[in-house]
Amino acid sequence: EGVGFVVAYYNNTLPVIGGFLVLNVITAVWFGFRSAKRAEAIARNLQTIASGNLSKKFGLQGKDDYSWMAYESDSARRGVATLIQGVTATSQELGRAADEMSTIALRTKDAISSQGEHTGQIANSIMQLASQVKEVSAQAVRVASSAKSANAASVGGSKVVGETIRSLDTISH
């Protein structure tokens, strides 16, 4: 009787066990198909990012590992996009600064050249002034010599006039 009970139990539970096995296989296939689709979606998103498209937002609904990987992938996309924007802005700023430095360098070169020309003009003016001062000094020496001669002649003439006045005074008395 015990063996008969086991055989009867086994014969009646075989369809139930078979049903559970079929249900397990169907559930495993469904989970596998769902997981494969979510993994493919993440792979496509990473390929989009790798191709340079950083504007496409990506997310998977749910609270499983694939949703978490999708969230992290999107966070990385945003971080890279922000980094590229920062590098682009810095590059543009460096370009503007380089242009400004070039302009300043050209102005500095022009100012130095102009200053050199003005310095040359000032040096020539100083040389001309020195030459004219030398000429004025030579003329001053000649004038002083002439004044000395005129003074000597004036002193000699004064003596002649004095003698003439005395002679006239002697004659008139």
Short mmCIF file of C-alpha atoms in Angstrom, two decimals:
data_model
loop_
_atom_site.label_atom_id
_atom_site.label_comp_id
_atom_site.label_asym_id
_atom_site.label_seq_id
_atom_site.Cartn_x
_atom_site.Cartn_y
_atom_site.Cartn_z
CA GLU A 1 0.00 0.00 0.00
CA GLY A 2 2.81 2.47 0.66
CA VAL A 3 4.35 1.87 -2.73
CA GLY A 4 1.00 2.27 -4.39
CA PHE A 5 0.49 5.59 -2.62
CA VAL A 6 3.85 6.91 -3.89
CA VAL A 7 3.14 5.73 -7.42
CA ALA A 8 -0.33 7.31 -7.34
CA TYR A 9 1.05 10.52 -5.90
CA TYR A 10 3.82 10.59 -8.51
CA ASN A 11 1.37 9.97 -11.36
CA ASN A 12 -0.86 12.83 -10.17
CA THR A 13 1.95 15.35 -9.55
CA LEU A 14 3.80 14.77 -12.78
CA PRO A 15 1.57 17.17 -14.75
CA VAL A 16 1.92 19.78 -11.98
CA ILE A 17 5.71 19.46 -12.00
CA GLY A 18 5.72 19.62 -15.79
CA GLY A 19 3.56 22.73 -15.63
CA PHE A 20 5.94 24.38 -13.17
CA LEU A 21 8.88 23.48 -15.39
CA VAL A 22 7.17 25.00 -18.44
CA LEU A 23 6.27 28.11 -16.39
CA ASN A 24 9.89 28.41 -15.19
CA VAL A 25 11.21 28.10 -18.75
CA ILE A 26 8.72 30.72 -20.03
CA THR A 27 9.63 33.07 -17.14
CA ALA A 28 13.36 32.61 -17.78
CA VAL A 29 12.90 33.29 -21.50
CA TRP A 30 10.82 36.39 -20.73
CA PHE A 31 13.41 37.73 -18.24
CA GLY A 32 16.22 36.93 -20.65
CA PHE A 33 14.43 38.70 -23.53
CA ARG A 34 13.62 41.71 -21.30
CA SER A 35 17.21 41.89 -20.00
CA ALA A 36 18.63 41.61 -23.51
CA LYS A 37 16.39 44.46 -24.74
CA ARG A 38 17.42 46.71 -21.83
CA ALA A 39 21.11 45.86 -22.32
CA GLU A 40 20.78 46.63 -26.06
CA ALA A 41 19.16 49.99 -25.21
CA ILE A 42 22.11 50.87 -22.96
CA ALA A 43 24.58 49.77 -25.64
CA ARG A 44 22.79 51.93 -28.26
CA ASN A 45 22.93 54.91 -25.88
CA LEU A 46 26.67 54.42 -25.33
CA GLN A 47 27.17 54.21 -29.12
CA THR A 48 25.22 57.48 -29.51
CA ILE A 49 27.49 59.14 -26.95
CA ALA A 50 30.58 57.68 -28.64
CA SER A 51 29.45 59.12 -31.98
CA GLY A 52 29.47 62.60 -30.43
CA ASN A 53 25.76 63.15 -29.81
CA LEU A 54 25.70 64.42 -26.25
CA SER A 55 22.26 66.04 -26.43
CA LYS A 56 20.12 62.89 -26.43
CA LYS A 57 18.78 62.17 -22.96
CA PHE A 58 18.54 58.52 -22.01
CA GLY A 59 16.71 56.68 -19.27
CA LEU A 60 15.10 53.34 -18.57
CA GLN A 61 12.07 53.01 -16.34
CA GLY A 62 12.32 50.73 -13.38
CA LYS A 63 14.48 50.07 -10.37
CA ASP A 64 16.71 47.30 -11.62
CA ASP A 65 20.42 47.22 -12.40
CA TYR A 66 19.77 48.22 -16.02
CA SER A 67 17.89 51.34 -14.93
CA TRP A 68 20.77 52.20 -12.64
CA MET A 69 23.31 51.69 -15.48
CA ALA A 70 21.14 53.86 -17.76
CA TYR A 71 21.02 56.59 -15.11
CA GLU A 72 24.80 56.48 -14.65
CA SER A 73 25.30 56.50 -18.43
CA ASP A 74 23.12 59.61 -18.72
CA SER A 75 25.02 61.25 -15.83
CA ALA A 76 28.29 60.56 -17.64
CA ARG A 77 26.80 62.05 -20.85
CA ARG A 78 25.81 65.22 -18.99
CA GLY A 79 29.25 65.44 -17.35
CA VAL A 80 31.06 65.06 -20.67
CA ALA A 81 28.74 67.62 -22.30
CA THR A 82 29.44 70.10 -19.49
CA LEU A 83 33.17 69.44 -19.76
CA ILE A 84 33.11 70.01 -23.53
CA GLN A 85 31.15 73.25 -23.07
CA GLY A 86 33.73 74.41 -20.53
CA VAL A 87 36.64 73.51 -22.80
CA THR A 88 34.94 75.24 -25.74
CA ALA A 89 34.31 78.39 -23.70
CA THR A 90 37.90 78.39 -22.42
CA SER A 91 39.21 77.86 -25.96
CA GLN A 92 37.15 80.77 -27.25
CA GLU A 93 38.34 82.95 -24.39
CA LEU A 94 41.96 81.99 -25.13
CA GLY A 95 41.38 82.85 -28.80
CA ARG A 96 40.03 86.28 -27.87
CA ALA A 97 42.95 86.83 -25.47
CA ALA A 98 45.44 85.83 -28.19
CA ASP A 99 43.82 88.27 -30.62
CA GLU A 100 43.95 91.00 -27.99
CA MET A 101 47.59 90.24 -27.22
CA SER A 102 48.39 90.37 -30.94
CA THR A 103 46.70 93.75 -31.21
CA ILE A 104 48.57 95.02 -28.15
CA ALA A 105 51.87 93.71 -29.56
CA LEU A 106 51.28 95.53 -32.84
CA ARG A 107 50.39 98.74 -31.01
CA THR A 108 53.47 98.37 -28.81
CA LYS A 109 55.66 97.81 -31.87
CA ASP A 110 54.16 100.91 -33.56
CA ALA A 111 54.61 102.96 -30.37
CA ILE A 112 58.25 101.86 -30.01
CA SER A 113 58.91 102.69 -33.66
CA SER A 114 57.24 106.09 -33.28
CA GLN A 115 59.17 106.72 -30.06
CA GLY A 116 62.41 105.85 -31.88
CA GLU A 117 61.58 108.33 -34.65
CA HIS A 118 60.75 111.04 -32.10
CA THR A 119 63.94 110.30 -30.18
CA GLY A 120 65.92 110.69 -33.43
CA GLN A 121 64.17 113.98 -34.15
CA ILE A 122 64.90 115.22 -30.63
CA ALA A 123 68.56 114.18 -30.98
CA ASN A 124 68.83 116.06 -34.29
CA SER A 125 67.19 119.12 -32.72
CA ILE A 126 69.66 118.99 -29.79
CA MET A 127 72.58 118.72 -32.24
CA GLN A 128 71.30 121.71 -34.20
CA LEU A 129 70.78 123.64 -30.97
CA ALA A 130 74.34 122.79 -29.83
CA SER A 131 75.69 123.96 -33.19
CA GLN A 132 73.73 127.21 -32.91
CA VAL A 133 74.91 127.73 -29.31
CA LYS A 134 78.50 127.24 -30.50
CA GLU A 135 77.95 129.77 -33.28
CA VAL A 136 76.35 132.27 -30.86
CA SER A 137 79.29 131.75 -28.49
CA ALA A 138 81.79 132.47 -31.30
CA GLN A 139 79.86 135.60 -32.23
CA ALA A 140 79.79 136.64 -28.57
CA VAL A 141 83.60 136.29 -28.46
CA ARG A 142 83.88 138.48 -31.60
CA VAL A 143 81.46 141.04 -30.15
CA ALA A 144 83.43 141.11 -26.88
CA SER A 145 86.66 141.62 -28.83
CA SER A 146 85.02 144.38 -30.86
CA ALA A 147 83.67 145.96 -27.67
CA LYS A 148 87.17 145.85 -26.13
CA SER A 149 88.61 147.52 -29.22
CA ALA A 150 85.81 150.09 -29.18
CA ASN A 151 86.46 150.74 -25.51
CA ALA A 152 90.17 151.23 -26.18
CA ALA A 153 89.36 153.57 -29.08
CA SER A 154 86.85 155.38 -26.92
CA VAL A 155 89.42 155.83 -24.14
CA GLY A 156 91.96 157.09 -26.69
CA GLY A 157 89.35 159.42 -28.22
CA SER A 158 88.40 160.66 -24.77
CA LYS A 159 92.04 161.66 -24.16
CA VAL A 160 92.19 163.45 -27.49
CA VAL A 161 88.98 165.32 -26.70
CA GLY A 162 90.29 166.17 -23.22
CA GLU A 163 93.57 167.53 -24.66
CA THR A 164 91.70 169.44 -27.30
CA ILE A 165 89.45 171.03 -24.69
CA ARG A 166 92.49 172.02 -22.61
CA SER A 167 94.23 173.43 -25.60
CA LEU A 168 91.18 175.46 -26.49
CA ASP A 169 90.89 176.56 -22.94
CA THR A 170 94.53 177.65 -22.92
CA ILE A 171 94.07 179.52 -26.16
CA SER A 172 91.00 181.24 -25.01
CA HIS A 173 92.58 182.67 -21.86
#
